[in-house]
Coordinates of C-alpha atoms in Angstrom, one line a residue:
Chain U
M1 CA 0.0 0.0 0.1
R2 CA 1.3 3.3 -0.6
C3 CA 1.7 6.0 1.9
G4 CA -1.0 8.4 2.5
D5 CA -3.4 6.3 0.7
F6 CA -6.3 5.9 3.4
K7 CA -9.0 4.0 2.4
E8 CA -12.6 5.0 4.2
A9 CA -15.0 3.0 2.6
Y10 CA -15.2 -0.5 1.5
L11 CA -15.9 0.7 -2.1
D12 CA -12.7 2.6 -2.1
D13 CA -10.9 -0.6 -1.3
E14 CA -12.7 -2.5 -4.3
K15 CA -11.7 0.0 -6.8
I16 CA -9.6 -0.9 -10.0
F17 CA -7.9 2.2 -10.2
Q18 CA -6.9 3.0 -6.9
T19 CA -4.8 6.3 -7.1
L20 CA -3.8 8.6 -9.5
F21 CA -0.7 7.1 -9.7
V22 CA -1.8 4.1 -11.0
K23 CA -4.4 5.6 -13.4
F24 CA -1.3 7.7 -14.7
W25 CA 0.8 4.5 -15.5
L26 CA -2.1 2.5 -16.8
A27 CA -2.8 5.4 -19.3
V28 CA 0.9 5.7 -20.2
L29 CA 1.1 1.6 -20.8
L30 CA -2.1 2.0 -23.0
L31 CA -0.5 4.8 -24.9
F32 CA 2.6 2.6 -25.6
L33 CA 0.6 -0.3 -26.5
I34 CA -1.4 1.9 -29.2
C35 CA 1.6 3.5 -30.2
L36 CA 3.7 0.1 -30.5
P37 CA 2.8 -0.5 -34.2
L38 CA 4.1 2.8 -34.9
V39 CA 7.9 1.7 -34.2
A40 CA 7.7 -2.1 -34.0
N41 CA 8.5 -4.3 -36.9
E42 CA 6.2 -7.2 -38.1
Y43 CA 7.9 -9.9 -36.1
V44 CA 7.5 -8.0 -32.9
L45 CA 3.8 -7.1 -33.9
Y46 CA 3.5 -11.2 -34.6
I47 CA 4.6 -12.1 -31.0
A48 CA 2.2 -9.0 -29.8
N49 CA -0.7 -10.8 -31.2
L50 CA 0.4 -14.2 -29.6
I51 CA 0.7 -12.5 -26.4
G52 CA -2.9 -10.9 -26.7
F53 CA -4.3 -14.3 -27.6
A54 CA -2.5 -15.9 -24.7
V55 CA -3.5 -13.1 -22.3
I56 CA -7.2 -13.6 -23.1
G57 CA -6.8 -17.5 -22.8
A58 CA -4.8 -17.2 -19.5
V59 CA -7.3 -15.0 -17.9
G60 CA -10.3 -17.3 -18.7
L61 CA -8.3 -20.1 -17.6
N62 CA -7.2 -18.3 -14.2
L63 CA -11.0 -17.6 -13.4
L64 CA -11.6 -21.2 -13.6
T65 CA -8.5 -22.8 -11.9
G66 CA -7.0 -19.9 -10.1
C67 CA -10.3 -18.3 -8.8
T68 CA -12.8 -21.1 -8.6
G69 CA -10.1 -23.8 -8.1
Q70 CA -11.3 -26.3 -10.5
I71 CA -8.3 -27.5 -12.5
S72 CA -8.9 -27.9 -16.1
L73 CA -6.6 -29.9 -18.4
G74 CA -8.9 -29.0 -21.5
H75 CA -8.4 -25.3 -22.2
A76 CA -6.9 -26.1 -25.7
A77 CA -9.8 -27.9 -26.4
F78 CA -12.2 -25.2 -25.9
M79 CA -10.1 -22.8 -27.7
G80 CA -10.2 -25.2 -30.3
I81 CA -14.2 -25.2 -30.2
G82 CA -14.0 -21.6 -30.6
G83 CA -11.2 -21.7 -33.6
Y84 CA -13.6 -24.4 -35.5
A85 CA -17.0 -22.8 -34.5
T86 CA -15.4 -19.5 -35.8
A87 CA -14.2 -21.0 -38.9
I88 CA -17.2 -22.7 -39.7
L89 CA -19.4 -20.0 -39.1
T90 CA -17.4 -17.5 -41.4
T91 CA -16.7 -20.1 -44.2
R92 CA -19.9 -22.2 -44.4
V93 CA -22.6 -19.9 -42.9
G94 CA -21.0 -16.8 -44.2
I95 CA -21.6 -15.0 -41.0
P96 CA -19.0 -11.8 -40.9
F97 CA -16.1 -12.6 -38.2
W98 CA -17.4 -10.1 -35.8
F99 CA -20.5 -11.9 -35.0
A100 CA -19.2 -15.3 -35.7
L101 CA -16.6 -14.7 -32.8
P102 CA -18.7 -14.1 -30.1
I103 CA -21.2 -17.1 -31.4
A104 CA -18.1 -19.5 -31.6
A105 CA -17.6 -18.4 -27.9
L106 CA -20.8 -19.0 -26.7
V107 CA -20.7 -22.6 -28.5
A108 CA -17.4 -23.0 -26.7
A109 CA -18.9 -22.0 -23.2
L110 CA -22.1 -24.3 -24.0
V111 CA -19.6 -27.1 -24.4
G112 CA -17.7 -26.0 -21.4
I113 CA -20.6 -26.3 -19.5
L114 CA -21.1 -29.9 -20.4
V115 CA -17.3 -30.5 -19.7
G116 CA -17.8 -28.8 -16.3
I117 CA -21.0 -31.1 -15.3
P118 CA -18.4 -34.0 -13.7
S119 CA -17.4 -30.9 -11.4
L120 CA -20.7 -31.1 -9.4
R121 CA -19.9 -34.6 -8.5
V122 CA -16.2 -34.9 -8.3
K123 CA -13.2 -32.4 -7.7
G124 CA -9.7 -32.3 -7.6
L125 CA -7.9 -35.2 -9.1
Y126 CA -10.9 -36.6 -10.6
L127 CA -12.0 -33.6 -12.0
C128 CA -8.7 -33.0 -13.7
I129 CA -8.6 -36.3 -15.2
A130 CA -12.2 -35.8 -16.4
T131 CA -11.3 -32.5 -18.1
L132 CA -8.2 -34.4 -19.7
A133 CA -10.4 -36.8 -21.2
A134 CA -12.5 -34.1 -22.7
Q135 CA -9.4 -32.6 -24.2
F136 CA -8.6 -35.9 -26.2
I137 CA -12.2 -36.6 -26.9
L138 CA -12.7 -33.1 -28.5
N139 CA -9.4 -33.5 -30.2
W140 CA -10.4 -36.7 -31.6
V141 CA -13.8 -35.0 -32.8
F142 CA -11.7 -32.3 -34.4
V143 CA -9.8 -34.8 -36.5
H144 CA -12.9 -37.2 -37.5
W145 CA -15.7 -35.0 -37.5
E146 CA -14.5 -34.8 -41.3
S147 CA -17.6 -33.4 -42.9
M148 CA -17.5 -30.4 -40.5
T149 CA -14.0 -29.9 -39.6
H150 CA -12.3 -31.1 -42.8
G151 CA -10.2 -33.5 -40.7
I152 CA -6.3 -33.0 -40.6
R153 CA -6.4 -30.9 -43.6
G154 CA -8.4 -27.9 -41.5
I155 CA -10.1 -25.4 -42.8
N156 CA -8.9 -21.9 -44.4
V157 CA -10.4 -18.8 -43.0
P158 CA -10.6 -15.6 -44.7
P159 CA -9.1 -12.7 -42.6
P160 CA -11.9 -10.3 -40.6
T161 CA -13.0 -7.3 -43.0
L162 CA -14.9 -4.4 -41.7
G163 CA -16.2 -2.1 -44.5
G164 CA -14.0 -3.1 -47.1
F165 CA -10.9 -3.0 -44.9
A166 CA -9.5 -6.2 -44.3
F167 CA -7.5 -7.2 -40.9
D168 CA -4.8 -9.4 -43.0
T169 CA -1.6 -7.7 -41.6
E170 CA 0.1 -8.2 -38.2
K171 CA -0.2 -4.4 -37.8
S172 CA -4.0 -4.3 -38.4
Y173 CA -4.9 -7.2 -36.6
Y174 CA -2.6 -6.1 -33.6
Y175 CA -5.6 -3.8 -32.8
V176 CA -8.4 -6.2 -33.0
T177 CA -6.3 -8.5 -30.4
L178 CA -5.8 -5.5 -28.3
V179 CA -9.3 -4.0 -28.1
L180 CA -10.5 -7.4 -27.3
A181 CA -7.8 -8.3 -24.8
V182 CA -8.4 -4.9 -23.1
I183 CA -12.0 -5.8 -22.7
A184 CA -11.4 -9.2 -21.6
V185 CA -9.1 -8.2 -18.8
G186 CA -11.1 -5.6 -17.9
F187 CA -14.2 -7.7 -17.7
A188 CA -12.4 -10.4 -15.6
R189 CA -11.4 -7.7 -12.9
N190 CA -14.6 -6.7 -12.9
V191 CA -16.4 -10.1 -12.4
L192 CA -13.8 -10.9 -9.6
R193 CA -15.2 -8.0 -7.4
T194 CA -18.8 -9.0 -7.9
K195 CA -21.3 -11.4 -6.5
W196 CA -19.8 -14.3 -8.8
G197 CA -16.4 -13.4 -8.0
R198 CA -16.7 -13.7 -4.1
A199 CA -19.0 -17.0 -5.0
F200 CA -15.9 -18.4 -6.9
V201 CA -13.4 -17.6 -4.4
A202 CA -15.6 -19.1 -1.7
I203 CA -15.8 -22.4 -3.9
R204 CA -12.0 -22.4 -4.3
D205 CA -11.1 -22.0 -0.4
R206 CA -13.8 -24.7 0.8
D207 CA -16.8 -25.6 -1.3
L208 CA -18.5 -27.5 1.4
A209 CA -18.4 -24.0 3.5
A210 CA -19.5 -22.0 0.4
E211 CA -22.3 -24.2 -0.1
M212 CA -23.5 -23.9 3.7
M213 CA -23.3 -20.0 3.5
G214 CA -26.0 -20.4 0.7
I215 CA -23.8 -20.2 -2.6
N216 CA -25.5 -22.5 -5.1
L217 CA -22.4 -24.8 -6.0
F218 CA -24.2 -26.2 -9.1
R219 CA -24.7 -22.7 -10.7
Y220 CA -21.5 -21.2 -9.9
K221 CA -19.2 -24.0 -11.0
L222 CA -20.9 -24.0 -14.2
V223 CA -20.7 -20.5 -14.6
A224 CA -17.1 -20.5 -14.1
F225 CA -16.7 -23.1 -16.6
A226 CA -18.7 -21.5 -19.1
L227 CA -16.8 -17.9 -18.4
S228 CA -13.5 -19.7 -18.9
S229 CA -14.6 -21.6 -22.0
F230 CA -15.9 -18.6 -23.3
Y231 CA -12.8 -16.8 -22.9
A232 CA -11.0 -19.8 -24.6
G233 CA -13.4 -19.5 -27.4
I234 CA -12.6 -15.9 -27.9
A235 CA -8.8 -16.5 -27.9
G236 CA -9.3 -19.5 -30.2
G237 CA -11.3 -17.6 -32.8
L238 CA -9.2 -14.7 -32.8
W239 CA -6.0 -17.0 -33.3
V240 CA -7.7 -18.6 -36.1
G241 CA -8.6 -15.2 -37.8
F242 CA -5.0 -14.4 -37.3
M243 CA -3.2 -17.6 -38.8
K244 CA -6.1 -17.8 -41.5
V245 CA -6.2 -21.6 -41.2
V246 CA -7.3 -24.2 -38.5
T247 CA -6.3 -27.7 -37.8
P248 CA -6.4 -30.1 -35.2
E249 CA -2.7 -29.7 -34.5
H250 CA -3.2 -26.0 -33.3
F251 CA -4.8 -27.4 -30.2
P252 CA -2.9 -30.3 -28.7
F253 CA -3.2 -31.3 -25.2
L254 CA 0.5 -29.7 -24.7
L255 CA -1.3 -26.2 -25.4
S256 CA -3.6 -27.0 -22.4
I257 CA -0.6 -27.5 -20.1
E258 CA 1.0 -24.8 -21.4
Y259 CA -2.0 -22.3 -20.3
L260 CA -1.9 -23.9 -17.1
A261 CA 1.6 -23.3 -16.9
M262 CA 1.1 -19.4 -17.7
V263 CA -1.5 -19.6 -14.9
I264 CA 0.8 -20.9 -12.5
V265 CA 4.1 -19.0 -13.2
G266 CA 2.0 -15.9 -13.4
G267 CA 0.0 -16.6 -10.0
L268 CA -3.0 -18.4 -9.2
G269 CA -6.0 -16.3 -8.8
S270 CA -4.4 -13.1 -9.9
I271 CA -5.5 -11.1 -13.1
L272 CA -2.4 -9.6 -13.3
G273 CA -0.7 -12.7 -13.0
S274 CA -2.2 -14.3 -15.7
I275 CA -1.1 -11.3 -17.9
F276 CA 2.6 -11.7 -16.6
G277 CA 2.2 -15.6 -17.3
A278 CA 1.1 -15.2 -20.8
I279 CA 4.0 -12.6 -21.8
F280 CA 6.5 -14.8 -19.8
M281 CA 5.5 -18.1 -21.3
I282 CA 5.3 -16.8 -24.9
L283 CA 8.5 -14.7 -24.9
V284 CA 10.6 -17.4 -23.2
P285 CA 10.4 -20.0 -26.4
E286 CA 10.8 -17.1 -28.8
T287 CA 13.8 -15.8 -27.0
L288 CA 15.3 -19.4 -27.0
N289 CA 14.0 -19.4 -30.9
V290 CA 15.9 -16.3 -31.7
L291 CA 19.3 -17.5 -29.5
S292 CA 19.1 -21.0 -31.4
S293 CA 19.2 -19.1 -34.7
A294 CA 21.6 -16.8 -33.7
S295 CA 23.8 -19.3 -32.8
K296 CA 23.3 -21.3 -35.7
S297 CA 26.5 -20.3 -37.3
L298 CA 28.7 -20.9 -34.1
F299 CA 27.2 -24.3 -33.2
P300 CA 25.9 -26.3 -36.3
G301 CA 23.3 -28.8 -35.1
L302 CA 22.3 -26.8 -32.1
E303 CA 18.8 -26.1 -33.7
Q304 CA 17.8 -29.6 -33.7
L305 CA 18.0 -29.2 -30.1
F306 CA 15.7 -26.3 -29.8
M307 CA 12.3 -28.4 -29.8
P308 CA 13.5 -30.6 -26.7
M309 CA 15.2 -28.0 -25.3
K310 CA 12.0 -25.7 -25.2
E311 CA 10.4 -28.9 -23.5
V312 CA 13.0 -29.1 -20.7
I313 CA 12.9 -25.4 -20.0
F314 CA 9.2 -25.3 -19.9
G315 CA 8.7 -28.1 -17.7
A316 CA 11.5 -26.8 -15.3
L317 CA 9.9 -23.6 -15.2
I318 CA 6.7 -25.1 -14.1
V319 CA 8.8 -27.2 -11.6
L320 CA 10.9 -24.4 -10.2
F321 CA 8.0 -22.0 -9.8
L322 CA 5.9 -24.2 -8.2
I323 CA 8.6 -25.2 -5.6
F324 CA 10.4 -21.5 -4.9
E325 CA 7.8 -19.1 -6.0
P326 CA 3.9 -20.8 -5.6
H327 CA 2.4 -17.4 -6.0
G328 CA 4.0 -16.5 -9.1
L329 CA 5.3 -13.6 -11.0
A330 CA 2.5 -11.5 -9.6
E331 CA 3.8 -12.1 -5.9
L332 CA 7.4 -11.3 -7.2
W333 CA 5.9 -7.9 -8.8
Q334 CA 4.1 -7.0 -5.7
R335 CA 7.6 -7.8 -3.5
T336 CA 9.5 -5.5 -6.0
K337 CA 7.1 -2.6 -5.9
N338 CA 6.9 -2.9 -1.9
F339 CA 10.7 -3.0 -1.9
F340 CA 10.7 0.4 -4.1
S341 CA 8.1 2.1 -2.4
L342 CA 9.3 1.4 0.9
W343 CA 12.9 1.8 0.1
P344 CA 15.3 2.6 1.9
F345 CA 13.2 1.9 4.9
S346 CA 11.9 -1.6 4.5
Y347 CA 10.4 -3.2 7.7
Chain E
M1 CA -12.4 -68.3 -37.7
D2 CA -14.5 -66.4 -35.4
I3 CA -13.7 -62.9 -35.0
I4 CA -14.8 -62.2 -31.3
P5 CA -12.6 -64.7 -29.6
Q6 CA -9.5 -63.4 -31.3
I7 CA -10.3 -59.6 -30.3
I8 CA -11.1 -60.6 -26.7
V9 CA -7.8 -62.4 -26.6
S10 CA -5.9 -59.6 -28.0
G11 CA -7.7 -57.3 -25.9
I12 CA -6.7 -59.6 -22.5
A13 CA -3.2 -59.6 -23.8
A14 CA -2.8 -55.7 -24.3
G15 CA -4.8 -55.4 -20.9
G16 CA -2.3 -57.0 -19.1
V17 CA 0.3 -54.5 -19.9
Y18 CA -2.3 -51.8 -19.1
G19 CA -2.8 -53.2 -16.0
L20 CA 1.2 -53.2 -15.2
I21 CA 1.5 -49.9 -15.9
A22 CA -1.8 -48.9 -14.1
L23 CA 0.1 -50.7 -11.2
G24 CA 2.5 -48.0 -11.1
F25 CA 0.0 -45.2 -11.0
V26 CA -1.8 -47.2 -7.9
L27 CA 1.2 -47.7 -6.1
I28 CA 2.2 -43.9 -5.8
Y29 CA -1.4 -42.8 -5.4
K30 CA -1.8 -45.3 -2.5
A31 CA 1.0 -44.1 -0.5
T32 CA 1.5 -40.5 -1.6
S33 CA -2.0 -39.6 -2.8
I34 CA -0.2 -38.3 -6.0
L35 CA -1.4 -38.9 -9.4
N36 CA 2.0 -39.3 -11.6
L37 CA 1.2 -37.8 -15.0
A38 CA 4.6 -38.4 -16.0
T39 CA 4.3 -42.1 -16.3
G40 CA 4.2 -42.3 -19.9
E41 CA 7.7 -40.5 -19.9
F42 CA 8.9 -43.0 -17.3
M43 CA 8.1 -45.5 -19.7
T44 CA 9.8 -44.0 -22.6
L45 CA 12.9 -43.6 -20.8
G46 CA 12.9 -47.1 -19.5
A47 CA 12.3 -48.3 -23.0
F48 CA 15.3 -46.4 -24.3
V49 CA 17.5 -47.2 -21.7
C50 CA 17.0 -51.1 -22.2
F51 CA 17.2 -50.5 -25.9
T52 CA 20.5 -48.6 -25.5
V53 CA 22.0 -51.0 -23.4
M54 CA 20.9 -53.9 -25.6
T55 CA 21.9 -52.5 -28.9
A56 CA 25.0 -50.0 -27.7
A57 CA 26.5 -52.4 -25.1
G58 CA 25.3 -55.5 -26.8
A59 CA 24.2 -56.9 -23.5
P60 CA 21.8 -59.9 -23.4
F61 CA 18.0 -58.8 -22.4
P62 CA 18.3 -59.8 -18.7
V63 CA 21.7 -58.0 -18.2
S64 CA 19.6 -55.1 -19.9
L65 CA 16.4 -55.6 -17.8
L66 CA 18.6 -55.5 -14.6
A67 CA 20.1 -52.1 -15.7
T68 CA 16.8 -50.7 -16.5
I69 CA 15.4 -51.9 -13.0
G70 CA 18.4 -50.2 -11.3
F71 CA 18.1 -47.2 -13.4
A72 CA 14.3 -46.9 -12.9
A73 CA 14.5 -47.3 -9.0
L74 CA 17.3 -44.5 -9.1
L75 CA 15.5 -42.3 -11.1
G76 CA 12.0 -42.8 -8.8
V77 CA 14.2 -42.0 -5.6
V78 CA 15.8 -38.9 -7.0
L79 CA 12.7 -37.6 -8.2
E80 CA 10.9 -38.1 -4.9
R81 CA 13.6 -36.3 -3.3
V82 CA 14.2 -33.5 -5.3
I83 CA 10.8 -32.6 -6.8
L84 CA 8.1 -34.2 -5.0
R85 CA 8.9 -34.0 -1.3
P86 CA 9.3 -30.1 -1.2
L87 CA 5.5 -30.2 -2.2
I88 CA 3.8 -32.8 0.4
G89 CA 0.9 -31.0 1.9
E90 CA 0.6 -28.5 -1.0
P91 CA -2.7 -28.2 -2.9
I92 CA -3.6 -30.7 -5.3
I93 CA -3.1 -28.5 -8.5
S94 CA 0.8 -27.8 -7.4
V95 CA 1.3 -31.7 -7.1
I96 CA -0.6 -32.3 -10.5
M97 CA 1.4 -29.8 -12.3
V98 CA 4.7 -30.7 -11.0
T99 CA 4.3 -34.4 -12.2
I100 CA 3.3 -32.4 -15.6
G101 CA 6.6 -30.3 -15.8
L102 CA 8.5 -33.4 -14.8
A103 CA 6.6 -35.0 -17.8
S104 CA 7.8 -32.2 -20.2
I105 CA 11.5 -32.2 -18.6
L106 CA 12.0 -36.0 -19.2
R107 CA 10.5 -35.8 -22.8
G108 CA 13.0 -33.0 -24.0
L109 CA 15.8 -34.7 -22.4
T110 CA 15.0 -38.2 -23.9
Y111 CA 14.0 -36.3 -27.3
M112 CA 17.7 -34.5 -26.9
I113 CA 19.4 -37.9 -26.1
W114 CA 17.8 -40.1 -28.4
S115 CA 16.6 -38.1 -31.2
P116 CA 12.9 -38.4 -32.0
E117 CA 13.1 -41.1 -34.8
Y118 CA 11.3 -44.3 -34.7
R119 CA 13.6 -47.4 -34.1
A120 CA 12.5 -51.1 -34.1
F121 CA 13.3 -53.1 -30.6
P122 CA 15.6 -55.9 -30.9
P123 CA 13.8 -59.0 -30.9
I124 CA 13.9 -60.5 -27.4
F125 CA 10.9 -63.1 -27.6
P126 CA 10.7 -66.2 -29.6
P127 CA 8.8 -64.9 -32.9
E128 CA 6.4 -67.7 -33.0
P129 CA 2.7 -66.8 -32.4
L130 CA 0.6 -69.2 -30.2
D131 CA -2.5 -70.9 -31.9
L132 CA -5.1 -71.2 -29.2
G133 CA -7.4 -73.2 -31.6
F134 CA -10.2 -70.5 -31.3
A135 CA -7.6 -67.5 -31.6
I136 CA -4.1 -66.8 -32.6
V137 CA -2.0 -64.5 -30.3
P138 CA 0.8 -62.8 -31.7
S139 CA 4.2 -63.7 -30.2
G140 CA 4.9 -60.1 -28.9
L141 CA 1.6 -59.6 -27.2
L142 CA 1.8 -63.1 -25.5
W143 CA 5.1 -62.5 -24.3
G144 CA 4.2 -59.0 -23.3
F145 CA 1.3 -60.3 -21.6
A146 CA 3.5 -63.3 -19.7
F147 CA 6.1 -60.7 -18.9
A148 CA 3.5 -58.0 -17.3
A149 CA 1.8 -60.8 -15.4
V150 CA 5.1 -62.0 -13.8
C151 CA 5.7 -58.4 -12.8
T152 CA 2.4 -57.6 -11.6
A153 CA 2.6 -60.9 -9.5
I154 CA 5.6 -60.0 -8.1
F155 CA 4.7 -56.4 -7.1
T156 CA 1.5 -57.7 -5.8
C157 CA 3.4 -60.4 -3.5
I158 CA 6.0 -57.7 -2.4
F159 CA 3.0 -55.5 -1.4
R160 CA 1.1 -58.2 0.3
Y161 CA 3.5 -60.3 2.1
T162 CA 6.8 -58.7 2.8
R163 CA 7.5 -56.2 5.6
T164 CA 8.2 -53.4 3.2
G165 CA 5.0 -54.2 1.5
L166 CA 3.2 -53.9 5.0
A167 CA 5.0 -50.7 5.4
M168 CA 3.6 -49.5 2.5
R169 CA 0.1 -50.7 3.1
A170 CA 0.3 -48.8 6.6
T171 CA 1.5 -45.5 5.2
A172 CA -1.6 -45.9 2.6
S173 CA -3.9 -46.2 5.1
N174 CA -3.0 -43.8 7.9
Q175 CA 0.4 -41.7 7.8
Q176 CA 0.3 -40.6 11.2
A177 CA -0.4 -43.9 12.6
A178 CA 2.3 -45.3 10.5
L179 CA 5.0 -42.9 11.8
S180 CA 3.9 -43.4 15.2
M181 CA 4.5 -47.0 14.7
G182 CA 8.2 -46.3 13.5
I183 CA 7.9 -46.7 9.8
S184 CA 9.7 -44.0 7.7
V185 CA 7.1 -42.5 5.7
K186 CA 9.8 -40.6 3.9
S187 CA 11.4 -43.8 2.9
V188 CA 8.3 -45.5 1.6
F189 CA 7.4 -42.6 -0.5
A190 CA 11.0 -43.1 -2.1
L191 CA 10.1 -46.5 -2.4
S192 CA 6.7 -46.3 -4.0
W193 CA 8.2 -43.8 -6.7
S194 CA 10.9 -46.1 -7.4
F195 CA 8.4 -49.0 -7.8
A196 CA 6.2 -47.1 -9.8
A197 CA 9.0 -46.0 -12.1
I198 CA 10.4 -49.9 -12.4
T199 CA 6.6 -50.9 -13.7
A200 CA 6.5 -48.1 -16.0
A201 CA 9.9 -49.2 -17.6
M202 CA 8.7 -52.7 -17.8
G203 CA 5.3 -51.5 -19.4
G204 CA 7.4 -49.3 -21.6
I205 CA 9.7 -52.3 -22.4
I206 CA 7.1 -54.6 -23.5
I207 CA 5.1 -51.7 -25.8
G208 CA 8.4 -50.8 -27.2
N209 CA 8.9 -54.6 -28.0
I210 CA 5.6 -54.8 -29.7
S211 CA 5.3 -51.5 -31.7
G212 CA 8.8 -50.4 -31.8
I213 CA 9.9 -47.4 -29.6
S214 CA 10.2 -43.5 -30.4
I215 CA 9.6 -40.7 -28.1
H216 CA 5.7 -41.0 -28.3
L217 CA 5.6 -44.2 -26.6
G218 CA 4.5 -42.5 -23.5
T219 CA 1.3 -41.3 -24.9
I220 CA -0.3 -44.9 -23.7
G221 CA 0.7 -43.4 -20.2
L222 CA -2.4 -41.1 -20.3
K223 CA -4.7 -43.7 -21.6
V224 CA -4.0 -45.9 -18.8
L225 CA -5.6 -43.2 -16.7
S226 CA -9.1 -44.6 -17.8
V227 CA -7.7 -48.1 -16.3
I228 CA -7.1 -46.8 -12.9
I229 CA -10.4 -44.6 -12.7
L230 CA -12.5 -47.8 -13.9
G231 CA -10.8 -50.1 -11.4
G232 CA -10.3 -47.5 -8.6
L233 CA -7.5 -45.3 -8.1
D234 CA -6.3 -47.0 -4.6
S235 CA -7.1 -50.4 -5.8
I236 CA -4.5 -53.0 -7.0
I237 CA -7.1 -55.8 -7.9
G238 CA -8.8 -52.8 -9.7
A239 CA -5.6 -51.7 -11.7
I240 CA -5.5 -55.2 -13.1
V241 CA -9.1 -56.1 -13.8
G242 CA -9.7 -52.5 -15.2
G243 CA -6.6 -53.3 -17.5
F244 CA -8.3 -56.2 -19.1
I245 CA -11.7 -54.5 -19.5
I246 CA -10.2 -51.4 -21.4
G247 CA -7.9 -53.8 -23.2
I248 CA -11.0 -55.9 -24.5
L249 CA -13.1 -52.5 -25.1
E250 CA -10.5 -50.6 -27.1
N251 CA -10.4 -53.6 -29.4
L252 CA -14.0 -54.1 -29.8
A253 CA -14.4 -50.7 -30.4
G254 CA -11.6 -51.1 -33.1
V255 CA -13.1 -53.5 -34.9
F256 CA -16.7 -52.8 -34.5
L257 CA -16.9 -48.5 -34.3
D258 CA -14.2 -47.6 -36.7
P259 CA -15.9 -48.6 -40.0
Y260 CA -18.8 -45.8 -38.7
L261 CA -16.8 -43.5 -37.1
G262 CA -13.8 -43.3 -39.3
G263 CA -11.0 -44.7 -37.7
G264 CA -9.0 -44.1 -34.3
T265 CA -11.6 -45.2 -31.9
K266 CA -9.0 -47.3 -30.0
E267 CA -7.6 -44.0 -29.3
V268 CA -10.9 -42.3 -27.7
V269 CA -12.7 -45.1 -26.2
P270 CA -10.8 -45.5 -23.0
F271 CA -11.4 -41.6 -22.4
I272 CA -15.2 -41.9 -23.2
V273 CA -15.3 -45.0 -20.6
L274 CA -13.4 -42.7 -18.4
V275 CA -16.0 -39.7 -18.5
V276 CA -18.9 -42.5 -18.1
I277 CA -17.1 -43.6 -15.1
I278 CA -16.4 -40.4 -13.5
M279 CA -19.9 -39.5 -13.9
I280 CA -21.6 -42.5 -12.5
R281 CA -19.1 -43.9 -10.1
P282 CA -16.0 -42.0 -9.5
Y283 CA -14.2 -44.1 -7.2
G284 CA -14.3 -47.1 -9.8
I285 CA -15.0 -50.6 -9.5
F286 CA -12.9 -51.5 -6.3
G287 CA -12.0 -48.2 -5.3
K288 CA -12.8 -46.5 -1.9
P289 CA -15.7 -44.1 -1.9
I290 CA -14.7 -41.0 -0.8
I291 CA -16.5 -39.5 1.9
E292 CA -15.8 -35.8 2.8
R293 CA -16.2 -35.0 6.5
V294 CA -16.4 -31.3 7.7

């Protein structure tokens, strides 16, 4: 807490933008994000887009896993539903991308509710296995429902257009991603301070106690699943619009794990954490990628080690964070901030 | 020749291997309440170690088998000490994720050391298939089944009749009580992990022997989850029976559903069974129902 920042009402405590200082720096950040395409090259914008999708997906997963405590190993499958629904709606039905995306996300939310039904009966390990099964079943459906998904060949998707302007470059798409990511983060942040958010946290902390206090577990667990898969659907649909193609290989089990890793590395139950986690988990492999291609001339043959290296580092990050920094990057950030705001008189 | 007995016989043979791998899951779950999602990678690693000892060092199969067992036991103990023990008592998501992270590390390392290409296992079993009269069992499946059955029997006996097994069962039933009786719960944990690593490595060798080894061998590890859920997470009998049921079901599905659903049903049927079981009887056929007391 900053010095001199006294709160006199609960409403003050719940405010998202608590001080002028925060507002100012957020405005600066937003301005920077808006101006980024003016200076950045295509590669940076490409990465920025990927980070945007990851932020949306990770925030969604954090609502479910971090805030409600329901572990999902099937997040990639929900993204897949969103992606496929977007692709099918735009190409087959001919709905414009802007309407197809929310409809696709609703479809994903519906499937999310279906997958979430076991959560009413089981929790912990069992739920985790049930969502894992959902991931594999849905992936199988993507591959084998040929008439709808075109199997492993996938579906080509036209880029979204608005009044004759096609969002088909990294730069123009960046703005689509940015707007949606900001809305997604803002919405999630707001959900957490409403009745829904408090119900989620109560369920996570002790579901039986929550039920005693009159929280309808049936409703709120399913709401959490629906919300999380809605986010996943948006992220998946956006990604498909960006890649202009959708295949089952875009949504493997590994991607689900990657999202869980983002949430854990970022910080469970923290929206800011999911953003950090998403940025971190996208940037690490990309940095490795750059390093390995830069060192290609120095150490030939090293680029073959890149793929496995990525997996090792990825796994090591999960393990190390869990053992040494279980509250993730959000906690680190908080500590750093505290250090500076209290400096030089910490404690 | 009728097709049904043939399917059932191959199903049982495959089920034996599933049972063996499931045993690894159950041993760890009983002792430490952890579901080890890195089992598939333990399998791959075990198969590769055995393969390397056989081809590079030219050792006969029994020697390389012993080497693999030693390696797996060591791996289990080290991993338990370094990665799992700091997380005892942490929330379930941490424990699950740490095994997933572990899986990722092991997969990457296997990839780095052995490169991803597919290899055939040197023949270790006689190639003649067994003709049962009503069905023919291919050699790989037959010997794999026999091997799995022997391993399962050995582990079950250790669990049932030895002092160590008693300690493990005591820990599984009540950690506090076991501690107060002078049982070293830590060493039981380590032992369970090494036993699990050994069973997984054996399973890996059998599967590698049937269908060749590559870094993707471990995907079967996730399929086996359906076996343990069906049988009950904490039941050894359940693991074995569940293995047979899943083995038969997936073979039946492969033959009867593939023509309608466009192939690959063998891969998905176990997961569908899993979901159904979780919905109607989450603790499985032989598992203990979970009663939550406030």
